[in-house]
């Protein structure tokens, strides 16, 4: 295989920035394809057209009208709209009012059917267009039926004879677990449940994530550390036995960020633009953020920013254990933006009232405000229990906010703890998932902040590093060629022998 050959790649995702987003997945699929396009590949994206994706607002054009997509025993018609994420990357929107005309993206009882439908429509669309993809790149559990189909119902389809699949795990904690009925909807009931001796509790359910891992030609996750971690029971979310079986196909590729959009020198949402040579201007952003958060405009008090889903995964149990002593004993301010579990909404409501001069709380989702927090905070806190990659710490560093993180997953791969003896490091990190370890890291950060020359070096180090997609997009291209090679060398499905397929009669 000529490794230079430009590839035709179709990426499947339930969320894509700027159309629909709940987390980092959307940002990745909204930016990685652009970088691949710059390497010369023909990359396209497919996603559902949710009610909120208005054709007028995004200038979408009909692409293929009313063609049938197999679903369960019969089929349903769909119309495909086409838009773009910029940089010449087409996005295909699968329409189906019954399935997608809803307020939100997730958490509906028919989610399995909703995500099965848009994936199947994406495959059928390729045929409609006569566009034969080399790679089907699937993101997270919502799209995991695609690799499963390629090894079952599309196995002998000449159109996909040379098409390989890549499956990217963004977060192993969300697996998409359903009953047998979804296999009928997907048209793979014949093959039945997947039986694996070491995941016995999953043998009588359909776990989408497990199927992606099992059937994809290549698998990756979004940092090297997390790719190692998920091989262990502690991080494996019960799928570590499967991942260990497939470890020869499992890679870690660190996410990048969209450095054109996320650029403090041109960001239209912040009070004053700045770069490494005009760092003095950054203070204007801090003052503006303090005003926006209703905090006193004290230039020398360290301001800690948090932008996060309010969930245990993100370390809020640790934060809740230390926040009162931090507010009482450490001179600092704290600004939080995010939504999530009710108990944390209540907690931050109470804290904002208790410490009005130190704590600014925004319990909402707001991208421009997020950028003002990156630009105006001095340090950026991410004490995650686990973190596949994490994008916040990368954006924070680009904007000169110094990360304070737990050393796990992508956080461990991108933040090196500052060592005052050697001067090495670009942030602060702690190992044990423990409230005292977090507290100590924050005290070290706020003490170091008092040495403005040292602090400036840390800021500059972060701002000068390269977090663009350039390097990682090359690694994805490499993974695609590996997937094609694996696909081409495949004779029998013998490699799946460990997963004895069991026919189920209901
Ligand atoms: C998930 C992970 C996060 C990662 C993102 C994009 O949201 O929790 O760590 O950065 O996906 O890959």
Coordinates of C-alpha atoms and ligand atoms in Angstrom, one line a residue:
X1 CA 0.0 0.0 0.0
X2 CA 1.3 3.4 -1.0
X3 CA 1.4 5.3 2.3
X4 CA 1.1 8.6 0.4
X5 CA -2.2 7.7 -1.2
X6 CA -4.8 10.4 -0.3
X7 CA -7.7 8.7 1.5
X8 CA -11.4 9.0 1.3
X9 CA -12.6 9.1 5.0
X10 CA -16.1 9.3 6.4
X11 CA -16.3 10.2 10.1
X12 CA -19.4 9.4 12.1
X13 CA -20.2 11.4 15.2
X14 CA -23.3 12.2 17.4
X15 CA -21.9 15.7 18.0
X16 CA -19.9 18.1 15.9
X17 CA -19.0 21.7 16.7
X18 CA -20.5 24.1 15.8
X19 CA -23.8 22.2 15.1
X20 CA -24.4 20.2 18.3
X21 CA -22.1 19.9 21.3
X22 CA -22.2 18.6 24.8
X23 CA -18.4 18.0 25.3
X24 CA -15.0 17.6 23.9
X25 CA -16.1 14.9 21.4
X26 CA -17.8 17.7 19.3
X27 CA -14.7 19.8 19.3
X28 CA -12.5 17.0 18.1
X29 CA -14.8 16.1 15.2
X30 CA -15.3 19.8 14.5
X31 CA -11.5 20.2 14.0
X32 CA -9.6 17.0 13.3
X33 CA -11.2 16.6 9.8
X34 CA -9.9 20.1 8.8
X35 CA -6.4 19.1 9.7
X36 CA -6.7 15.8 7.7
X37 CA -8.0 17.8 4.8
X38 CA -4.9 19.9 4.9
X39 CA -2.8 16.8 4.6
X40 CA -4.6 16.1 1.3
X41 CA -7.3 13.6 2.3
X42 CA -11.0 13.8 1.2
X43 CA -12.7 13.9 4.7
X44 CA -16.4 14.1 5.2
X45 CA -18.5 13.9 8.3
X46 CA -22.0 12.5 9.0
X47 CA -24.3 13.3 11.9
X48 CA -28.0 13.5 12.7
X49 CA -29.9 16.6 11.8
X50 CA -31.2 17.4 15.3
X51 CA -34.1 19.8 15.6
X52 CA -31.7 22.6 16.7
X53 CA -29.6 22.3 13.6
X54 CA -31.6 24.7 11.4
X55 CA -30.9 24.5 7.7
X56 CA -31.4 28.3 7.4
X57 CA -29.0 29.2 10.2
X58 CA -26.2 26.9 8.9
X59 CA -26.9 27.3 5.2
X60 CA -27.6 23.6 4.6
X61 CA -28.5 22.4 1.2
X62 CA -30.4 19.2 0.3
X63 CA -27.9 16.6 -1.0
X64 CA -29.9 13.4 -1.5
X65 CA -33.7 13.3 -1.2
X66 CA -35.9 10.6 0.2
X67 CA -33.9 7.4 -0.2
X68 CA -34.6 4.4 1.9
X69 CA -32.4 3.3 4.9
X70 CA -32.9 -0.2 6.2
X71 CA -34.2 -0.2 9.8
X72 CA -35.4 -3.3 11.6
X73 CA -37.6 -5.4 9.4
X74 CA -38.3 -2.6 6.9
X75 CA -36.8 0.7 6.0
X76 CA -37.4 4.4 6.5
X77 CA -36.9 7.3 4.1
X78 CA -34.3 10.0 4.8
X79 CA -33.2 13.2 3.2
X80 CA -29.6 14.3 3.6
X81 CA -28.6 17.9 4.0
X82 CA -25.1 19.1 3.4
X83 CA -23.2 21.8 5.2
X84 CA -19.6 22.4 6.1
X85 CA -17.4 22.8 9.2
X86 CA -15.1 25.0 7.2
X87 CA -11.9 24.3 5.4
X88 CA -13.8 22.5 2.7
X89 CA -15.0 19.6 4.9
X90 CA -18.5 18.6 4.0
X91 CA -20.9 17.5 6.7
X92 CA -23.9 15.3 5.9
X93 CA -27.0 15.7 8.1
X94 CA -29.3 12.8 8.3
X95 CA -32.9 13.9 8.6
X96 CA -35.6 11.9 10.3
X97 CA -38.2 14.0 12.2
X98 CA -39.5 11.0 14.2
X99 CA -36.0 10.4 15.6
X100 CA -34.2 13.7 15.8
X101 CA -36.8 16.5 16.2
X102 CA -36.2 16.9 19.9
X103 CA -34.8 19.5 22.3
X104 CA -31.6 17.6 23.3
X105 CA -29.0 15.3 21.8
X106 CA -29.1 12.3 24.3
X107 CA -31.1 10.6 27.0
X108 CA -34.1 9.4 25.0
X109 CA -35.4 5.8 25.4
X110 CA -34.9 5.2 21.7
X111 CA -31.3 6.5 21.6
X112 CA -30.0 3.2 20.2
X113 CA -32.4 3.4 17.3
X114 CA -31.6 7.1 16.8
X115 CA -27.9 6.5 16.5
X116 CA -28.2 3.2 14.5
X117 CA -30.3 5.1 11.9
X118 CA -27.9 7.9 11.1
X119 CA -24.9 5.5 10.9
X120 CA -26.8 3.2 8.5
X121 CA -27.9 6.2 6.5
X122 CA -24.2 7.4 6.3
X123 CA -23.2 4.0 4.7
X124 CA -26.2 4.0 2.3
X125 CA -25.4 7.6 1.4
X126 CA -21.9 6.5 0.2
X127 CA -23.6 4.2 -2.2
X128 CA -26.1 6.8 -3.4
X129 CA -23.2 9.2 -4.1
X130 CA -21.0 6.5 -5.6
X131 CA -18.3 7.6 -3.2
X132 CA -16.3 4.6 -2.0
X133 CA -14.7 5.4 1.3
X134 CA -11.3 3.9 2.3
X135 CA -11.9 4.6 6.0
X136 CA -15.0 4.7 8.2
X137 CA -13.9 6.5 11.3
X138 CA -16.3 6.1 14.2
X139 CA -16.4 8.1 17.4
X140 CA -17.7 6.7 20.7
X141 CA -20.5 4.2 21.3
X142 CA -23.1 5.9 19.2
X143 CA -21.4 4.9 16.0
X144 CA -20.0 1.5 17.1
X145 CA -22.5 -0.5 15.0
X146 CA -20.6 0.5 11.9
X147 CA -17.6 -1.8 12.5
X148 CA -20.0 -4.5 13.6
X149 CA -21.9 -4.1 10.3
X150 CA -18.7 -4.2 8.3
X151 CA -18.0 -7.7 9.7
X152 CA -21.6 -8.9 9.3
X153 CA -24.2 -7.6 6.9
X154 CA -21.8 -5.6 4.7
X155 CA -19.1 -8.2 4.8
X156 CA -19.6 -9.5 1.3
X157 CA -20.7 -6.1 -0.2
X158 CA -18.3 -5.3 -3.1
X159 CA -18.9 -1.6 -2.6
X160 CA -17.1 -1.8 0.8
X161 CA -14.7 -4.6 -0.1
X162 CA -11.7 -2.5 0.7
X163 CA -13.1 -0.2 3.3
X164 CA -11.6 -0.4 6.8
X165 CA -12.9 0.9 10.1
X166 CA -11.3 2.9 12.9
X167 CA -13.0 3.3 16.2
X168 CA -12.0 6.1 18.6
X169 CA -12.8 5.8 22.3
X170 CA -13.3 9.3 23.8
X171 CA -14.8 8.1 27.1
X172 CA -15.1 4.5 28.0
X173 CA -17.5 5.3 30.9
X174 CA -20.4 5.8 28.4
X175 CA -20.9 2.4 26.6
X176 CA -24.5 2.4 25.3
X177 CA -26.0 -0.7 26.9
X178 CA -29.3 -2.0 25.6
X179 CA -31.4 -5.1 25.3
X180 CA -31.6 -7.7 22.4
X181 CA -34.2 -5.6 20.5
X182 CA -31.6 -3.2 19.3
X183 CA -29.8 -6.0 17.4
X184 CA -33.1 -6.5 15.4
X185 CA -33.2 -2.8 14.7
X186 CA -29.6 -2.9 13.5
X187 CA -30.3 -6.0 11.4
X188 CA -27.7 -8.2 13.2
X189 CA -29.9 -10.3 15.4
X190 CA -28.8 -13.4 13.6
X191 CA -25.3 -13.1 15.2
X192 CA -26.8 -12.7 18.7
X193 CA -25.1 -11.5 21.8
X194 CA -21.3 -11.5 22.1
X195 CA -20.1 -13.9 24.7
X196 CA -16.7 -13.3 26.3
X197 CA -15.6 -15.4 29.3
X198 CA -14.1 -12.4 31.2
X199 CA -17.0 -10.0 30.8
X200 CA -19.7 -12.5 31.8
X201 CA -22.0 -9.8 33.2
X202 CA -22.3 -8.3 29.7
X203 CA -23.1 -11.5 27.9
X204 CA -26.8 -10.9 27.9
X205 CA -26.9 -7.3 26.9
X206 CA -25.9 -5.3 23.8
X207 CA -22.9 -3.1 24.7
X208 CA -22.2 -0.8 21.8
X209 CA -18.8 0.2 23.0
X210 CA -17.7 -3.4 23.3
X211 CA -18.8 -4.0 19.7
X212 CA -16.7 -1.1 18.5
X213 CA -13.7 -2.5 20.3
X214 CA -14.3 -6.0 19.0
X215 CA -15.0 -5.4 15.4
X216 CA -13.0 -2.3 14.3
X217 CA -9.9 -2.8 12.2
X218 CA -8.0 -0.3 14.4
X219 CA -8.9 1.2 17.8
X220 CA -7.6 4.3 19.4
X221 CA -8.2 6.5 22.4
X222 CA -7.3 10.2 22.8
X223 CA -4.0 10.0 24.8
X224 CA -1.3 7.5 25.2
X225 CA -1.7 7.4 28.9
X226 CA -5.4 6.6 28.7
X227 CA -4.7 3.9 26.1
X228 CA -2.5 2.2 28.8
X229 CA -4.9 2.9 31.7
X230 CA -7.9 1.3 30.1
X231 CA -6.1 -2.0 30.0
X232 CA -6.4 -2.2 33.7
X233 CA -9.5 -3.0 35.8
X234 CA -9.3 0.4 37.5
X235 CA -9.9 2.4 34.3
X236 CA -11.3 -0.4 32.0
X237 CA -14.9 0.1 33.0
X238 CA -15.3 -3.7 32.8
X239 CA -14.1 -3.9 29.2
X240 CA -10.4 -4.2 30.0
X241 CA -10.4 -7.9 29.2
X242 CA -11.7 -7.1 25.7
X243 CA -9.2 -4.3 25.3
X244 CA -6.3 -6.5 26.4
X245 CA -7.3 -9.1 23.8
X246 CA -7.2 -6.4 21.2
X247 CA -4.2 -4.4 22.5
X248 CA -2.2 -5.0 19.4
X249 CA -4.7 -2.8 17.6
X250 CA -5.1 -0.2 20.3
X251 CA -3.2 3.1 20.0
X252 CA -3.2 6.5 21.9
X253 CA -3.3 9.7 19.9
X254 CA -3.5 12.9 21.7
X255 CA -6.2 15.4 20.7
X256 CA -5.3 18.8 19.4
X257 CA -7.3 22.0 19.5
X258 CA -8.5 24.4 16.8
X259 CA -5.7 26.9 17.2
X260 CA -7.3 29.3 14.6
X261 CA -10.5 29.7 16.6
X262 CA -8.8 29.4 20.0
X263 CA -6.2 32.2 19.6
X264 CA -5.8 34.9 22.3
X265 CA -4.3 37.2 19.6
X266 CA -7.5 37.3 17.6
X267 CA -10.3 35.9 19.8
X268 CA -13.3 38.3 19.4
X269 CA -14.9 37.3 22.7
X270 CA -12.2 38.5 25.1
X271 CA -11.7 42.0 26.5
X272 CA -8.3 42.6 25.0
X273 CA -6.2 40.5 22.6
X274 CA -2.7 39.5 23.5
X275 CA 0.2 37.1 22.8
X276 CA 3.5 36.2 24.4
X277 CA 5.1 39.5 23.4
X278 CA 2.2 41.6 24.8
X279 CA 1.5 39.6 28.0
X280 CA 1.0 42.9 29.9
X281 CA -2.4 43.2 28.2
X282 CA -3.6 40.0 29.7
X283 CA -4.4 41.8 33.0
X284 CA -7.2 43.7 31.2
X285 CA -8.9 40.3 30.7
X286 CA -8.4 39.4 34.3
X287 CA -10.0 42.7 35.5
X288 CA -12.9 42.2 33.0
X289 CA -13.5 38.7 34.2
X290 CA -13.5 39.8 37.9
X291 CA -16.1 42.4 37.0
X292 CA -18.2 39.9 35.1
X293 CA -18.1 37.5 38.0
X294 CA -18.9 40.2 40.5
X295 CA -15.5 39.9 42.3
X296 CA -13.3 42.8 43.5
X297 CA -10.8 43.7 40.8
X298 CA -7.6 42.8 42.6
X299 CA -4.8 42.3 40.1
X300 CA -2.5 40.4 42.5
X301 CA -4.9 37.8 43.9
X302 CA -4.6 34.5 42.0
X303 CA -7.8 33.7 40.1
X304 CA -8.6 30.0 39.7
X305 CA -10.8 29.1 36.7
X306 CA -12.9 25.9 36.3
X307 CA -14.9 25.0 33.2
X308 CA -16.4 21.6 33.4
X309 CA -19.2 19.2 33.4
X310 CA -20.2 19.1 37.1
X311 CA -19.7 15.4 37.7
X312 CA -17.6 13.1 39.9
X313 CA -15.4 12.1 36.9
X314 CA -14.2 15.7 36.8
X315 CA -13.1 15.6 40.5
X316 CA -15.9 17.6 42.1
X317 CA -16.0 15.3 45.0
X318 CA -12.4 16.4 45.8
X319 CA -13.2 20.0 45.2
X320 CA -16.2 19.8 47.5
X321 CA -13.9 18.5 50.3
X322 CA -11.4 21.3 50.1
X323 CA -13.4 24.4 48.9
X324 CA -14.2 25.8 52.3
X325 CA -10.7 25.6 53.7
X326 CA -9.4 27.0 50.4
X327 CA -11.7 30.0 50.5
X328 CA -11.0 30.6 54.2
X329 CA -7.2 30.1 54.3
X330 CA -5.8 30.8 50.9
X331 CA -5.8 34.2 49.2
X332 CA -7.5 33.5 45.9
X333 CA -10.6 33.9 43.8
X334 CA -12.5 31.1 42.1
X335 CA -14.6 31.3 38.9
X336 CA -16.7 28.3 37.8
X337 CA -18.6 27.7 34.6
X338 CA -20.6 24.5 33.9
X339 CA -23.6 22.4 34.3
X340 CA -24.2 18.9 35.6
X341 CA -25.3 17.0 38.7
X342 CA -27.9 18.8 40.8
X343 CA -25.9 18.3 44.0
X344 CA -23.1 20.4 42.6
X345 CA -25.4 23.1 41.3
X346 CA -26.8 23.3 44.9
X347 CA -23.3 23.3 46.4
X348 CA -22.0 26.1 44.2
X349 CA -25.1 28.2 44.7
X350 CA -24.5 28.0 48.5
X351 CA -20.7 28.7 48.1
X352 CA -21.4 31.8 45.9
X353 CA -23.6 33.2 48.7
X354 CA -21.1 32.3 51.4
X355 CA -18.0 33.8 49.7
X356 CA -19.4 36.6 47.5
X357 CA -16.0 38.3 47.2
X358 CA -14.1 35.2 46.3
X359 CA -16.4 33.0 44.3
X360 CA -18.1 33.7 40.9
X361 CA -20.4 30.9 39.7
X362 CA -22.0 30.5 36.3
X363 CA -24.2 27.4 36.2
X364 CA -24.7 27.4 32.4
X365 CA -23.0 26.5 29.1
X366 CA -21.5 29.5 27.3
X367 CA -18.6 29.4 24.8
X368 CA -17.7 33.1 24.7
X369 CA -17.6 33.2 28.5
X370 CA -15.5 30.1 28.6
X371 CA -12.9 31.9 26.4
X372 CA -13.0 34.9 28.8
X373 CA -12.2 32.5 31.7
X374 CA -9.3 31.0 29.8
X375 CA -8.0 34.5 29.0
X376 CA -8.6 36.0 32.5
X377 CA -7.8 33.3 35.0
X378 CA -4.3 32.8 36.3
X379 CA -4.6 29.1 36.8
X380 CA -7.0 26.4 35.5
X381 CA -8.1 23.6 37.6
X382 CA -8.9 20.0 36.4
X383 CA -8.6 17.5 39.2
X384 CA -10.2 14.6 37.2
X385 CA -10.6 11.1 38.5
X386 CA -10.0 10.0 34.9
X387 CA -9.5 12.1 31.8
X388 CA -9.1 10.4 28.4
X389 CA -7.5 13.6 27.0
X390 CA -9.0 16.8 28.3
X391 CA -9.1 19.8 26.1
X392 CA -9.5 22.5 28.8
X393 CA -5.9 22.3 30.0
X394 CA -4.7 22.7 26.4
X395 CA -6.8 25.8 25.8
X396 CA -5.9 27.2 29.2
X397 CA -2.1 26.9 28.3
X398 CA -2.7 28.6 24.9
X399 CA -4.3 31.5 26.8
X400 CA -1.6 31.8 29.5
X401 CA -3.6 30.2 32.3
X402 CA -1.4 27.7 34.2
X403 CA -3.0 24.2 34.6
X404 CA -3.4 22.5 38.0
X405 CA -4.4 18.9 37.3
X406 CA -4.5 15.4 38.5
X407 CA -1.9 13.3 36.7
X408 CA -4.2 11.0 34.8
X409 CA -4.9 10.2 31.1
X410 CA -4.3 13.1 28.8
X411 CA -3.6 15.4 31.7
X412 CA -0.6 13.4 32.7
X413 CA 0.6 13.4 29.0
X414 CA 0.4 17.2 28.7
X415 CA 1.1 18.8 32.1
X416 CA 4.5 18.4 33.8
X417 CA 4.6 19.3 37.5
X418 CA 6.7 22.4 38.1
X419 CA 9.8 21.6 40.1
X420 CA 11.3 24.7 41.8
X421 CA 14.7 23.0 42.1
X422 CA 15.2 22.4 38.4
X423 CA 12.7 24.9 37.0
X424 CA 11.2 22.2 34.8
X425 CA 7.5 22.0 34.2
X426 CA 4.5 23.8 32.7
X427 CA 1.9 23.5 35.5
X428 CA 1.1 21.7 38.7
X429 CA -0.1 18.1 39.1
X430 CA -0.7 15.6 41.8
X431 CA -0.9 11.8 41.7
X432 CA -3.2 10.3 44.3
X433 CA -6.9 10.9 43.9
X434 CA -7.1 12.5 47.3
X435 CA -8.4 15.8 48.6
X436 CA -5.2 16.6 50.5
X437 CA -3.1 16.1 47.4
X438 CA -5.4 18.5 45.5
X439 CA -5.2 21.0 48.3
X440 CA -1.4 20.8 48.4
X441 CA -1.1 21.3 44.7
X442 CA -3.3 24.4 44.9
X443 CA -1.2 25.8 47.7
X444 CA 2.0 25.2 45.7
X445 CA 0.4 27.0 42.7
X446 CA -0.7 30.0 44.7
X447 CA 2.7 30.3 46.5
X448 CA 4.5 30.0 43.2
X449 CA 2.2 32.7 41.8
X450 CA 3.8 35.2 44.2
X451 CA 7.1 34.9 42.2
X452 CA 6.0 36.8 39.2
X453 CA 9.1 36.0 37.2
X454 CA 8.7 32.2 37.7
X455 CA 5.0 32.5 36.9
X456 CA 5.6 34.4 33.8
X457 CA 7.9 31.6 32.6
X458 CA 5.2 29.0 33.2
X459 CA 2.7 31.1 31.2
X460 CA 5.1 31.6 28.3
X461 CA 6.0 27.9 28.2
X462 CA 2.3 27.0 27.9
X463 CA 1.6 29.7 25.3
X464 CA 4.5 28.7 23.1
X465 CA 3.8 25.0 23.0
X466 CA 2.1 23.6 19.9
X467 CA -1.4 22.1 20.6
X468 CA -2.6 22.3 17.0
X469 CA -3.8 19.1 15.2
X470 CA -0.9 19.0 12.8
X471 CA 1.1 16.2 14.6
X472 CA -1.9 14.2 15.7
X473 CA -3.6 14.4 12.3
X474 CA -0.5 12.7 10.8
X475 CA -0.8 10.0 13.5
X476 CA -4.5 9.4 12.5
X477 CA -3.5 9.1 8.8
X478 CA -0.9 6.6 9.9
X479 CA -3.6 4.7 11.8
X480 CA -5.8 4.7 8.8
X481 CA -3.1 3.1 6.6
X482 CA -2.6 0.5 9.3
X483 CA -6.3 -0.2 9.3
X484 CA -6.3 -0.7 5.6
X485 CA -3.3 -3.1 5.9
X486 CA -5.1 -5.1 8.6
X487 CA -8.2 -5.2 6.5
X488 CA -6.3 -6.3 3.4
X489 CA -4.5 -9.1 5.3
X490 CA -7.6 -10.5 6.8
X491 CA -8.4 -14.0 5.5
X492 CA -10.9 -15.5 8.0
X493 CA -12.6 -14.1 11.0
X494 CA -10.5 -16.5 13.1
X495 CA -9.1 -13.7 15.1
X496 CA -12.5 -13.3 16.7
X497 CA -12.5 -16.9 18.0
X498 CA -12.2 -15.8 21.6
X499 CA -15.6 -14.1 21.2
X500 CA -17.8 -17.1 20.6
X501 CA -20.9 -15.7 19.0
X502 CA -24.0 -17.2 20.5
X503 CA -27.2 -17.5 18.5
X504 CA -30.2 -16.5 20.7
X505 CA -33.7 -17.5 20.1
X506 CA -36.4 -15.4 21.7
Ligands
LIG1 C1 -14.3 13.1 26.3 C2 -13.3 12.9 27.4 C3 -12.2 14.1 27.3 C4 -11.7 14.2 25.8 C5 -12.9 14.4 24.9 C6 -12.5 14.5 23.5 O1 -15.2 14.2 26.6 O2 -13.8 12.9 28.7 O3 -11.1 13.8 28.1 O4 -10.9 15.3 25.7 O5 -13.8 13.3 25.0 O6 -11.8 13.4 23.0

